[in-house]
Amino acid sequence: MPERFPASLQQKIEDRLRYYEDLGIRLFYTDRGPGSTGLAAQEAVASAPSPTPVFEETALPKSTPKPAPAKAAPPAMHPPLVVPPTGPSLFEAMDKVKDDTLLKIREDLGECTRCKLHKGRNKIVFGDGNPKAQLVFVGEGPGADEDMQGLPFVGRAGKLLTQMIEAMGLQRKDVYICNVVKCRPPENRAPEPDEVSTCSPFLMRQIDSIHPKVIVCLGATAAKTILNTTRGISQFRGEWLEWRGHKLMATYHPAYLLRNPPAKADVWKDLQKVMAELGLQLPKKAKS
Ligand code: URA
């Protein structure tokens, strides 16, 4: 079948559909099983004998002017909205999003085998901290220590992150800390695109449910995943960005700081901006 979208756009659409799927919204399509391209599914739906549309033309307000009939109708670009035989209604699904909690998200994640990272993991590292935190830190993925303990940022980089948090006058229990992927990548390699796209909907749900004032992305993987960009982190590190109603700051990953200590000064500048945004004072010790 000919490609109708560039591969990168197709990937974005698939990622977005997967995100909705993880939020429990499954009304946009009927078939995204293995081998389905989405578009194939949509064509199958379009040619199906009697799909049940959710929004029939009669649902439009009577005053809505009808468009002039096109001479030759182009092929539909969207799958018709179809009520699945089972599953939540759109309103039920939206309620689910509204009432989402970290507990429910953890339950939905379960003993996850959605991507290949599960094969090498010891423990899932879901996230840790205050479920109502004003400040969320997002890292890349668990390392060896995190994988053993099931907690984020508890190894060497984690100790540095803890120091950074304490320098801000906070404690780990005041903030929430999580990662883009919940299972350790082998040899601490960066998570691969399929792993990120499979796991990141859970991260998005975590952020939505916590609803922090500020998100700090630790390193390029977190920043690129959340912002959905391929731009290098150095192009926007230390700048305030806006993401879905949250203020977002990308800064260097603590593991990078361990290899490159002079960059700590840049990170401290970034964290001071975060402190100002949250109305935090420098702790007394740091003032003198
Ligand atoms: N690095 C990360 O990105 N996350 C962790 O949890 C630990 C190290």
PDB file of C-alpha atoms and ligand atoms in Angstrom:
ATOM      1  CA  MET A   1       0.000   0.000   0.000  1.00  0.00           C
ATOM      2  CA  PRO A   2       1.401   3.466  -0.847  1.00  0.00           C
ATOM      3  CA  GLU A   3       2.608   5.572   2.122  1.00  0.00           C
ATOM      4  CA  ARG A   4       0.254   8.498   2.673  1.00  0.00           C
ATOM      5  CA  PHE A   5       2.212  10.167   5.456  1.00  0.00           C
ATOM      6  CA  PRO A   6       5.936  10.666   5.883  1.00  0.00           C
ATOM      7  CA  ALA A   7       7.318   7.986   8.215  1.00  0.00           C
ATOM      8  CA  SER A   8       8.033  10.493  11.006  1.00  0.00           C
ATOM      9  CA  LEU A   9       4.455  11.795  10.936  1.00  0.00           C
ATOM     10  CA  GLN A  10       3.090   8.259  10.821  1.00  0.00           C
ATOM     11  CA  GLN A  11       5.207   7.443  13.890  1.00  0.00           C
ATOM     12  CA  LYS A  12       3.877  10.518  15.699  1.00  0.00           C
ATOM     13  CA  ILE A  13       0.299   9.553  14.920  1.00  0.00           C
ATOM     14  CA  GLU A  14       0.917   6.011  16.122  1.00  0.00           C
ATOM     15  CA  ASP A  15       2.555   7.282  19.308  1.00  0.00           C
ATOM     16  CA  ARG A  16      -0.351   9.607  19.962  1.00  0.00           C
ATOM     17  CA  LEU A  17      -2.901   6.827  19.379  1.00  0.00           C
ATOM     18  CA  ARG A  18      -0.969   4.591  21.729  1.00  0.00           C
ATOM     19  CA  TYR A  19      -1.044   7.348  24.328  1.00  0.00           C
ATOM     20  CA  TYR A  20      -4.824   7.624  24.009  1.00  0.00           C
ATOM     21  CA  GLU A  21      -5.049   3.854  24.194  1.00  0.00           C
ATOM     22  CA  ASP A  22      -3.172   3.873  27.480  1.00  0.00           C
ATOM     23  CA  LEU A  23      -5.505   6.550  28.751  1.00  0.00           C
ATOM     24  CA  GLY A  24      -8.377   4.208  27.961  1.00  0.00           C
ATOM     25  CA  ILE A  25      -9.669   6.116  24.929  1.00  0.00           C
ATOM     26  CA  ARG A  26     -10.186   3.563  22.223  1.00  0.00           C
ATOM     27  CA  LEU A  27     -12.810   5.150  20.029  1.00  0.00           C
ATOM     28  CA  PHE A  28     -10.593   6.403  17.258  1.00  0.00           C
ATOM     29  CA  TYR A  29     -10.018   3.156  15.491  1.00  0.00           C
ATOM     30  CA  THR A  30     -11.123  -0.424  15.498  1.00  0.00           C
ATOM     31  CA  ASP A  31      -8.009  -2.352  14.608  1.00  0.00           C
ATOM     32  CA  ARG A  32      -4.469  -1.620  15.612  1.00  0.00           C
ATOM     33  CA  GLY A  33      -3.391  -5.192  16.145  1.00  0.00           C
ATOM     34  CA  PRO A  34      -0.041  -6.591  14.993  1.00  0.00           C
ATOM     35  CA  GLY A  35       0.435  -6.004  11.278  1.00  0.00           C
ATOM     36  CA  SER A  36      -2.153  -3.259  11.172  1.00  0.00           C
ATOM     37  CA  THR A  37      -0.795  -0.068   9.678  1.00  0.00           C
ATOM     38  CA  GLY A  38      -3.616   1.992  11.047  1.00  0.00           C
ATOM     39  CA  LEU A  39      -4.314   3.128   7.512  1.00  0.00           C
ATOM     40  CA  ALA A  40      -5.156  -0.421   6.484  1.00  0.00           C
ATOM     41  CA  ALA A  41      -7.458  -0.624   9.455  1.00  0.00           C
ATOM     42  CA  GLN A  42      -9.056   2.640   8.468  1.00  0.00           C
ATOM     43  CA  GLU A  43      -9.676   1.474   4.930  1.00  0.00           C
ATOM     44  CA  ALA A  44     -11.153  -1.750   6.198  1.00  0.00           C
ATOM     45  CA  VAL A  45     -13.453   0.233   8.448  1.00  0.00           C
ATOM     46  CA  ALA A  46     -14.392   2.649   5.658  1.00  0.00           C
ATOM     47  CA  SER A  47     -15.399  -0.198   3.371  1.00  0.00           C
ATOM     48  CA  ALA A  48     -17.125  -2.243   6.061  1.00  0.00           C
ATOM     49  CA  PRO A  49     -20.798  -2.806   5.225  1.00  0.00           C
ATOM     50  CA  SER A  50     -22.435  -1.064   8.174  1.00  0.00           C
ATOM     51  CA  PRO A  51     -20.190   0.672  10.687  1.00  0.00           C
ATOM     52  CA  THR A  52     -22.033   2.511  13.452  1.00  0.00           C
ATOM     53  CA  PRO A  53     -20.884   6.129  13.461  1.00  0.00           C
ATOM     54  CA  VAL A  54     -20.847   7.919  16.782  1.00  0.00           C
ATOM     55  CA  PHE A  55     -21.560  11.295  15.272  1.00  0.00           C
ATOM     56  CA  GLU A  56     -24.145  10.910  12.562  1.00  0.00           C
ATOM     57  CA  GLU A  57     -25.028  13.799  10.351  1.00  0.00           C
ATOM     58  CA  THR A  58     -28.355  14.184  12.146  1.00  0.00           C
ATOM     59  CA  ALA A  59     -26.398  15.073  15.290  1.00  0.00           C
ATOM     60  CA  LEU A  60     -25.329  18.356  13.667  1.00  0.00           C
ATOM     61  CA  PRO A  61     -27.327  21.456  14.647  1.00  0.00           C
ATOM     62  CA  LYS A  62     -30.155  21.989  12.179  1.00  0.00           C
ATOM     63  CA  SER A  63     -28.884  25.435  11.206  1.00  0.00           C
ATOM     64  CA  THR A  64     -25.523  24.105  10.090  1.00  0.00           C
ATOM     65  CA  PRO A  65     -25.262  24.745   6.370  1.00  0.00           C
ATOM     66  CA  LYS A  66     -24.549  21.611   4.436  1.00  0.00           C
ATOM     67  CA  PRO A  67     -21.440  21.759   2.263  1.00  0.00           C
ATOM     68  CA  ALA A  68     -22.056  21.457  -1.459  1.00  0.00           C
ATOM     69  CA  PRO A  69     -21.638  17.845  -2.521  1.00  0.00           C
ATOM     70  CA  ALA A  70     -18.204  17.241  -3.951  1.00  0.00           C
ATOM     71  CA  LYS A  71     -18.081  15.865  -7.455  1.00  0.00           C
ATOM     72  CA  ALA A  72     -15.711  13.017  -6.727  1.00  0.00           C
ATOM     73  CA  ALA A  73     -15.317  12.442  -3.009  1.00  0.00           C
ATOM     74  CA  PRO A  74     -11.645  12.002  -2.075  1.00  0.00           C
ATOM     75  CA  PRO A  75     -10.821   8.961   0.043  1.00  0.00           C
ATOM     76  CA  ALA A  76     -11.533   9.606   3.734  1.00  0.00           C
ATOM     77  CA  MET A  77      -8.401  10.672   5.618  1.00  0.00           C
ATOM     78  CA  HIS A  78      -9.829   9.799   9.020  1.00  0.00           C
ATOM     79  CA  PRO A  79     -11.268   6.503  10.087  1.00  0.00           C
ATOM     80  CA  PRO A  80     -14.922   6.973  10.893  1.00  0.00           C
ATOM     81  CA  LEU A  81     -15.505   7.027  14.633  1.00  0.00           C
ATOM     82  CA  VAL A  82     -16.878   3.646  15.482  1.00  0.00           C
ATOM     83  CA  VAL A  83     -18.331   2.421  18.719  1.00  0.00           C
ATOM     84  CA  PRO A  84     -16.397  -0.666  19.727  1.00  0.00           C
ATOM     85  CA  PRO A  85     -18.479  -3.585  20.916  1.00  0.00           C
ATOM     86  CA  THR A  86     -17.056  -3.171  24.417  1.00  0.00           C
ATOM     87  CA  GLY A  87     -15.016  -0.530  26.215  1.00  0.00           C
ATOM     88  CA  PRO A  88     -15.692   2.803  27.826  1.00  0.00           C
ATOM     89  CA  SER A  89     -17.640   5.579  26.175  1.00  0.00           C
ATOM     90  CA  LEU A  90     -15.701   8.714  25.407  1.00  0.00           C
ATOM     91  CA  PHE A  91     -17.169  10.376  28.515  1.00  0.00           C
ATOM     92  CA  GLU A  92     -16.249   7.408  30.707  1.00  0.00           C
ATOM     93  CA  ALA A  93     -12.769   7.473  29.245  1.00  0.00           C
ATOM     94  CA  MET A  94     -12.412  11.194  29.923  1.00  0.00           C
ATOM     95  CA  ASP A  95     -13.555  10.614  33.513  1.00  0.00           C
ATOM     96  CA  LYS A  96     -10.876   7.985  33.779  1.00  0.00           C
ATOM     97  CA  VAL A  97      -8.277  10.513  32.648  1.00  0.00           C
ATOM     98  CA  LYS A  98      -9.581  13.084  35.108  1.00  0.00           C
ATOM     99  CA  ASP A  99      -9.561  10.621  37.997  1.00  0.00           C
ATOM    100  CA  ASP A 100      -6.280   8.968  37.117  1.00  0.00           C
ATOM    101  CA  THR A 101      -4.009   8.224  40.067  1.00  0.00           C
ATOM    102  CA  LEU A 102      -0.487   6.941  40.371  1.00  0.00           C
ATOM    103  CA  LEU A 103      -1.917   3.795  41.902  1.00  0.00           C
ATOM    104  CA  LYS A 104      -4.145   3.114  38.886  1.00  0.00           C
ATOM    105  CA  ILE A 105      -1.312   3.870  36.497  1.00  0.00           C
ATOM    106  CA  ARG A 106       0.935   1.440  38.383  1.00  0.00           C
ATOM    107  CA  GLU A 107      -1.810  -1.179  38.239  1.00  0.00           C
ATOM    108  CA  ASP A 108      -2.241  -0.655  34.489  1.00  0.00           C
ATOM    109  CA  LEU A 109       1.490  -0.999  34.001  1.00  0.00           C
ATOM    110  CA  GLY A 110       1.339  -4.322  35.845  1.00  0.00           C
ATOM    111  CA  GLU A 111       4.191  -6.765  35.373  1.00  0.00           C
ATOM    112  CA  CYS A 112       4.807  -5.119  32.021  1.00  0.00           C
ATOM    113  CA  THR A 113       6.071  -7.114  29.040  1.00  0.00           C
ATOM    114  CA  ARG A 114       5.112  -4.535  26.406  1.00  0.00           C
ATOM    115  CA  CYS A 115       8.691  -4.010  25.192  1.00  0.00           C
ATOM    116  CA  LYS A 116      11.912  -5.981  25.122  1.00  0.00           C
ATOM    117  CA  LEU A 117      13.374  -4.194  28.167  1.00  0.00           C
ATOM    118  CA  HIS A 118      11.304  -6.411  30.447  1.00  0.00           C
ATOM    119  CA  LYS A 119      13.516  -9.379  29.556  1.00  0.00           C
ATOM    120  CA  GLY A 120      16.550  -8.024  31.394  1.00  0.00           C
ATOM    121  CA  ARG A 121      14.934  -6.228  34.277  1.00  0.00           C
ATOM    122  CA  ASN A 122      15.019  -7.169  37.904  1.00  0.00           C
ATOM    123  CA  LYS A 123      12.461  -4.624  39.181  1.00  0.00           C
ATOM    124  CA  ILE A 124      10.214  -2.116  37.475  1.00  0.00           C
ATOM    125  CA  VAL A 125      11.175   1.400  38.538  1.00  0.00           C
ATOM    126  CA  PHE A 126       7.856   3.212  38.421  1.00  0.00           C
ATOM    127  CA  GLY A 127       8.656   6.439  40.266  1.00  0.00           C
ATOM    128  CA  ASP A 128       8.924   7.742  43.786  1.00  0.00           C
ATOM    129  CA  GLY A 129       7.919  10.722  45.863  1.00  0.00           C
ATOM    130  CA  ASN A 130       5.010  13.020  46.538  1.00  0.00           C
ATOM    131  CA  PRO A 131       1.965  12.255  44.344  1.00  0.00           C
ATOM    132  CA  LYS A 132       0.945  15.916  44.711  1.00  0.00           C
ATOM    133  CA  ALA A 133       4.409  17.352  44.132  1.00  0.00           C
ATOM    134  CA  GLN A 134       4.785  20.810  42.651  1.00  0.00           C
ATOM    135  CA  LEU A 135       8.028  19.678  41.091  1.00  0.00           C
ATOM    136  CA  VAL A 136       8.651  16.534  39.035  1.00  0.00           C
ATOM    137  CA  PHE A 137      12.071  15.372  37.871  1.00  0.00           C
ATOM    138  CA  VAL A 138      12.160  13.097  34.843  1.00  0.00           C
ATOM    139  CA  GLY A 139      15.256  11.044  34.046  1.00  0.00           C
ATOM    140  CA  GLU A 140      16.035   8.599  31.296  1.00  0.00           C
ATOM    141  CA  GLY A 141      15.764   5.106  32.686  1.00  0.00           C
ATOM    142  CA  PRO A 142      16.899   2.987  35.614  1.00  0.00           C
ATOM    143  CA  GLY A 143      20.516   1.923  36.042  1.00  0.00           C
ATOM    144  CA  ALA A 144      21.824  -1.108  37.896  1.00  0.00           C
ATOM    145  CA  ASP A 145      21.156   0.207  41.427  1.00  0.00           C
ATOM    146  CA  GLU A 146      17.664   1.392  40.532  1.00  0.00           C
ATOM    147  CA  ASP A 147      16.903  -1.951  38.888  1.00  0.00           C
ATOM    148  CA  MET A 148      17.931  -3.791  42.065  1.00  0.00           C
ATOM    149  CA  GLN A 149      15.971  -1.535  44.432  1.00  0.00           C
ATOM    150  CA  GLY A 150      12.987  -0.639  42.253  1.00  0.00           C
ATOM    151  CA  LEU A 151      13.543   3.057  43.036  1.00  0.00           C
ATOM    152  CA  PRO A 152      14.628   5.880  40.752  1.00  0.00           C
ATOM    153  CA  PHE A 153      17.933   7.710  41.116  1.00  0.00           C
ATOM    154  CA  VAL A 154      19.469   5.779  43.993  1.00  0.00           C
ATOM    155  CA  GLY A 155      22.907   5.126  42.448  1.00  0.00           C
ATOM    156  CA  ARG A 156      25.782   7.599  42.036  1.00  0.00           C
ATOM    157  CA  ALA A 157      23.828   9.917  39.750  1.00  0.00           C
ATOM    158  CA  GLY A 158      20.929   9.617  42.174  1.00  0.00           C
ATOM    159  CA  LYS A 159      23.054  10.735  45.109  1.00  0.00           C
ATOM    160  CA  LEU A 160      24.004  13.815  43.131  1.00  0.00           C
ATOM    161  CA  LEU A 161      20.349  14.455  42.283  1.00  0.00           C
ATOM    162  CA  THR A 162      19.502  14.160  45.990  1.00  0.00           C
ATOM    163  CA  GLN A 163      22.175  16.764  46.774  1.00  0.00           C
ATOM    164  CA  MET A 164      20.745  19.044  44.108  1.00  0.00           C
ATOM    165  CA  ILE A 165      17.243  18.677  45.568  1.00  0.00           C
ATOM    166  CA  GLU A 166      18.551  19.397  49.069  1.00  0.00           C
ATOM    167  CA  ALA A 167      20.473  22.426  47.797  1.00  0.00           C
ATOM    168  CA  MET A 168      17.107  23.742  46.668  1.00  0.00           C
ATOM    169  CA  GLY A 169      15.881  23.475  50.263  1.00  0.00           C
ATOM    170  CA  LEU A 170      13.737  20.428  49.494  1.00  0.00           C
ATOM    171  CA  GLN A 171      13.819  16.759  50.304  1.00  0.00           C
ATOM    172  CA  ARG A 172      13.237  13.864  47.957  1.00  0.00           C
ATOM    173  CA  LYS A 173       9.874  13.213  49.585  1.00  0.00           C
ATOM    174  CA  ASP A 174       8.723  16.709  48.559  1.00  0.00           C
ATOM    175  CA  VAL A 175       9.206  16.089  44.835  1.00  0.00           C
ATOM    176  CA  TYR A 176       8.351  13.267  42.449  1.00  0.00           C
ATOM    177  CA  ILE A 177      11.093  11.469  40.546  1.00  0.00           C
ATOM    178  CA  CYS A 178      10.531   9.170  37.598  1.00  0.00           C
ATOM    179  CA  ASN A 179      11.966   8.129  34.258  1.00  0.00           C
ATOM    180  CA  VAL A 180      11.002   7.862  30.611  1.00  0.00           C
ATOM    181  CA  VAL A 181      11.383   4.071  30.652  1.00  0.00           C
ATOM    182  CA  LYS A 182      10.591   1.977  33.696  1.00  0.00           C
ATOM    183  CA  CYS A 183      12.969  -0.910  33.033  1.00  0.00           C
ATOM    184  CA  ARG A 184      16.741  -0.840  32.869  1.00  0.00           C
ATOM    185  CA  PRO A 185      18.184  -0.768  29.348  1.00  0.00           C
ATOM    186  CA  PRO A 186      20.993  -3.329  28.951  1.00  0.00           C
ATOM    187  CA  GLU A 187      24.495  -1.969  29.651  1.00  0.00           C
ATOM    188  CA  ASN A 188      22.826   1.333  30.558  1.00  0.00           C
ATOM    189  CA  ARG A 189      22.388   2.170  26.891  1.00  0.00           C
ATOM    190  CA  ALA A 190      19.923   4.874  25.923  1.00  0.00           C
ATOM    191  CA  PRO A 191      16.378   3.567  25.496  1.00  0.00           C
ATOM    192  CA  GLU A 192      15.480   2.852  21.878  1.00  0.00           C
ATOM    193  CA  PRO A 193      12.615   4.627  20.094  1.00  0.00           C
ATOM    194  CA  ASP A 194      10.214   1.670  20.307  1.00  0.00           C
ATOM    195  CA  GLU A 195      10.925   1.351  24.055  1.00  0.00           C
ATOM    196  CA  VAL A 196      10.350   5.062  24.582  1.00  0.00           C
ATOM    197  CA  SER A 197       7.127   5.107  22.595  1.00  0.00           C
ATOM    198  CA  THR A 198       5.822   2.048  24.434  1.00  0.00           C
ATOM    199  CA  CYS A 199       6.639   3.290  27.926  1.00  0.00           C
ATOM    200  CA  SER A 200       6.222   7.060  27.680  1.00  0.00           C
ATOM    201  CA  PRO A 201       2.386   7.047  27.815  1.00  0.00           C
ATOM    202  CA  PHE A 202       2.760   5.909  31.416  1.00  0.00           C
ATOM    203  CA  LEU A 203       5.083   8.841  32.085  1.00  0.00           C
ATOM    204  CA  MET A 204       2.558  11.222  30.513  1.00  0.00           C
ATOM    205  CA  ARG A 205      -0.172   9.793  32.732  1.00  0.00           C
ATOM    206  CA  GLN A 206       2.049  10.146  35.796  1.00  0.00           C
ATOM    207  CA  ILE A 207       2.659  13.807  35.002  1.00  0.00           C
ATOM    208  CA  ASP A 208      -1.025  14.411  34.231  1.00  0.00           C
ATOM    209  CA  SER A 209      -2.083  12.818  37.501  1.00  0.00           C
ATOM    210  CA  ILE A 210       0.463  14.709  39.637  1.00  0.00           C
ATOM    211  CA  HIS A 211      -0.155  17.953  37.782  1.00  0.00           C
ATOM    212  CA  PRO A 212       3.041  19.652  38.966  1.00  0.00           C
ATOM    213  CA  LYS A 213       3.754  23.304  38.517  1.00  0.00           C
ATOM    214  CA  VAL A 214       7.222  22.571  37.146  1.00  0.00           C
ATOM    215  CA  ILE A 215       8.761  19.641  35.295  1.00  0.00           C
ATOM    216  CA  VAL A 216      12.542  19.347  35.198  1.00  0.00           C
ATOM    217  CA  CYS A 217      13.824  17.112  32.435  1.00  0.00           C
ATOM    218  CA  LEU A 218      17.148  15.584  33.368  1.00  0.00           C
ATOM    219  CA  GLY A 219      19.009  15.091  30.117  1.00  0.00           C
ATOM    220  CA  ALA A 220      18.177  14.815  26.456  1.00  0.00           C
ATOM    221  CA  THR A 221      16.066  11.656  26.538  1.00  0.00           C
ATOM    222  CA  ALA A 222      13.540  13.115  28.952  1.00  0.00           C
ATOM    223  CA  ALA A 223      13.449  16.484  27.203  1.00  0.00           C
ATOM    224  CA  LYS A 224      13.116  15.041  23.708  1.00  0.00           C
ATOM    225  CA  THR A 225      10.458  12.569  24.768  1.00  0.00           C
ATOM    226  CA  ILE A 226       8.242  15.024  26.592  1.00  0.00           C
ATOM    227  CA  LEU A 227       8.670  17.859  24.129  1.00  0.00           C
ATOM    228  CA  ASN A 228       8.526  15.468  21.192  1.00  0.00           C
ATOM    229  CA  THR A 229      11.493  17.142  19.571  1.00  0.00           C
ATOM    230  CA  THR A 230      14.729  16.064  17.946  1.00  0.00           C
ATOM    231  CA  ARG A 231      16.465  19.327  18.868  1.00  0.00           C
ATOM    232  CA  GLY A 232      19.620  18.947  20.936  1.00  0.00           C
ATOM    233  CA  ILE A 233      19.173  19.786  24.625  1.00  0.00           C
ATOM    234  CA  SER A 234      21.897  22.447  24.501  1.00  0.00           C
ATOM    235  CA  GLN A 235      19.613  24.513  22.253  1.00  0.00           C
ATOM    236  CA  PHE A 236      16.991  24.954  24.970  1.00  0.00           C
ATOM    237  CA  ARG A 237      18.652  23.965  28.263  1.00  0.00           C
ATOM    238  CA  GLY A 238      17.953  26.478  31.006  1.00  0.00           C
ATOM    239  CA  GLU A 239      15.055  28.125  29.167  1.00  0.00           C
ATOM    240  CA  TRP A 240      11.515  28.105  30.417  1.00  0.00           C
ATOM    241  CA  LEU A 241       9.255  26.139  28.110  1.00  0.00           C
ATOM    242  CA  GLU A 242       5.549  25.479  28.379  1.00  0.00           C
ATOM    243  CA  TRP A 243       4.207  21.962  28.066  1.00  0.00           C
ATOM    244  CA  ARG A 244       0.518  21.194  28.471  1.00  0.00           C
ATOM    245  CA  GLY A 245       0.001  23.817  31.152  1.00  0.00           C
ATOM    246  CA  HIS A 246       3.203  23.049  33.038  1.00  0.00           C
ATOM    247  CA  LYS A 247       6.405  25.020  33.094  1.00  0.00           C
ATOM    248  CA  LEU A 248       9.213  22.858  31.839  1.00  0.00           C
ATOM    249  CA  MET A 249      12.946  23.277  32.257  1.00  0.00           C
ATOM    250  CA  ALA A 250      15.475  20.950  30.639  1.00  0.00           C
ATOM    251  CA  THR A 251      18.848  20.652  32.276  1.00  0.00           C
ATOM    252  CA  TYR A 252      21.802  18.297  32.202  1.00  0.00           C
ATOM    253  CA  HIS A 253      21.508  14.770  33.546  1.00  0.00           C
ATOM    254  CA  PRO A 254      23.333  14.159  36.866  1.00  0.00           C
ATOM    255  CA  ALA A 255      25.284  11.322  35.194  1.00  0.00           C
ATOM    256  CA  TYR A 256      26.645  13.901  32.749  1.00  0.00           C
ATOM    257  CA  LEU A 257      27.640  16.101  35.695  1.00  0.00           C
ATOM    258  CA  LEU A 258      29.592  13.206  37.182  1.00  0.00           C
ATOM    259  CA  ARG A 259      31.622  13.067  33.977  1.00  0.00           C
ATOM    260  CA  ASN A 260      31.746  16.818  33.506  1.00  0.00           C
ATOM    261  CA  PRO A 261      31.684  18.586  36.918  1.00  0.00           C
ATOM    262  CA  PRO A 262      32.110  22.162  35.546  1.00  0.00           C
ATOM    263  CA  ALA A 263      28.590  21.830  34.062  1.00  0.00           C
ATOM    264  CA  LYS A 264      27.227  21.782  37.637  1.00  0.00           C
ATOM    265  CA  ALA A 265      27.288  25.583  37.612  1.00  0.00           C
ATOM    266  CA  ASP A 266      24.879  25.657  34.657  1.00  0.00           C
ATOM    267  CA  VAL A 267      22.560  23.195  36.345  1.00  0.00           C
ATOM    268  CA  TRP A 268      22.586  25.204  39.557  1.00  0.00           C
ATOM    269  CA  LYS A 269      21.579  28.307  37.570  1.00  0.00           C
ATOM    270  CA  ASP A 270      18.694  26.322  36.054  1.00  0.00           C
ATOM    271  CA  LEU A 271      17.593  25.042  39.457  1.00  0.00           C
ATOM    272  CA  GLN A 272      17.653  28.557  40.887  1.00  0.00           C
ATOM    273  CA  LYS A 273      15.180  29.560  38.180  1.00  0.00           C
ATOM    274  CA  VAL A 274      13.011  26.636  39.258  1.00  0.00           C
ATOM    275  CA  MET A 275      13.269  27.737  42.880  1.00  0.00           C
ATOM    276  CA  ALA A 276      12.197  31.269  41.962  1.00  0.00           C
ATOM    277  CA  GLU A 277       9.212  29.884  40.061  1.00  0.00           C
ATOM    278  CA  LEU A 278       8.203  27.790  43.065  1.00  0.00           C
ATOM    279  CA  GLY A 279       8.816  30.626  45.534  1.00  0.00           C
ATOM    280  CA  LEU A 280      11.588  28.719  47.305  1.00  0.00           C
ATOM    281  CA  GLN A 281      14.241  30.501  49.363  1.00  0.00           C
ATOM    282  CA  LEU A 282      17.851  29.447  49.347  1.00  0.00           C
ATOM    283  CA  PRO A 283      18.478  27.327  52.450  1.00  0.00           C
ATOM    284  CA  LYS A 284      20.325  29.317  55.180  1.00  0.00           C
ATOM    285  CA  LYS A 285      23.510  27.286  54.800  1.00  0.00           C
ATOM    286  CA  ALA A 286      23.714  28.035  51.075  1.00  0.00           C
ATOM    287  CA  LYS A 287      23.105  31.796  51.626  1.00  0.00           C
ATOM    288  CA  SER A 288      26.279  32.496  53.641  1.00  0.00           C
TER     289      SER A 288
HETATM  290  N1  URA B   1      19.576   7.627  35.551  1.00  0.00           N
HETATM  291  C1  URA B   1      18.289   7.872  35.201  1.00  0.00           C
HETATM  292  O1  URA B   1      18.022   8.497  34.186  1.00  0.00           O
HETATM  293  N2  URA B   1      17.352   7.434  36.004  1.00  0.00           N
HETATM  294  C2  URA B   1      17.582   6.780  37.114  1.00  0.00           C
HETATM  295  O2  URA B   1      16.627   6.410  37.787  1.00  0.00           O
HETATM  296  C3  URA B   1      18.923   6.561  37.462  1.00  0.00           C
HETATM  297  C4  URA B   1      19.907   6.984  36.673  1.00  0.00           C
END
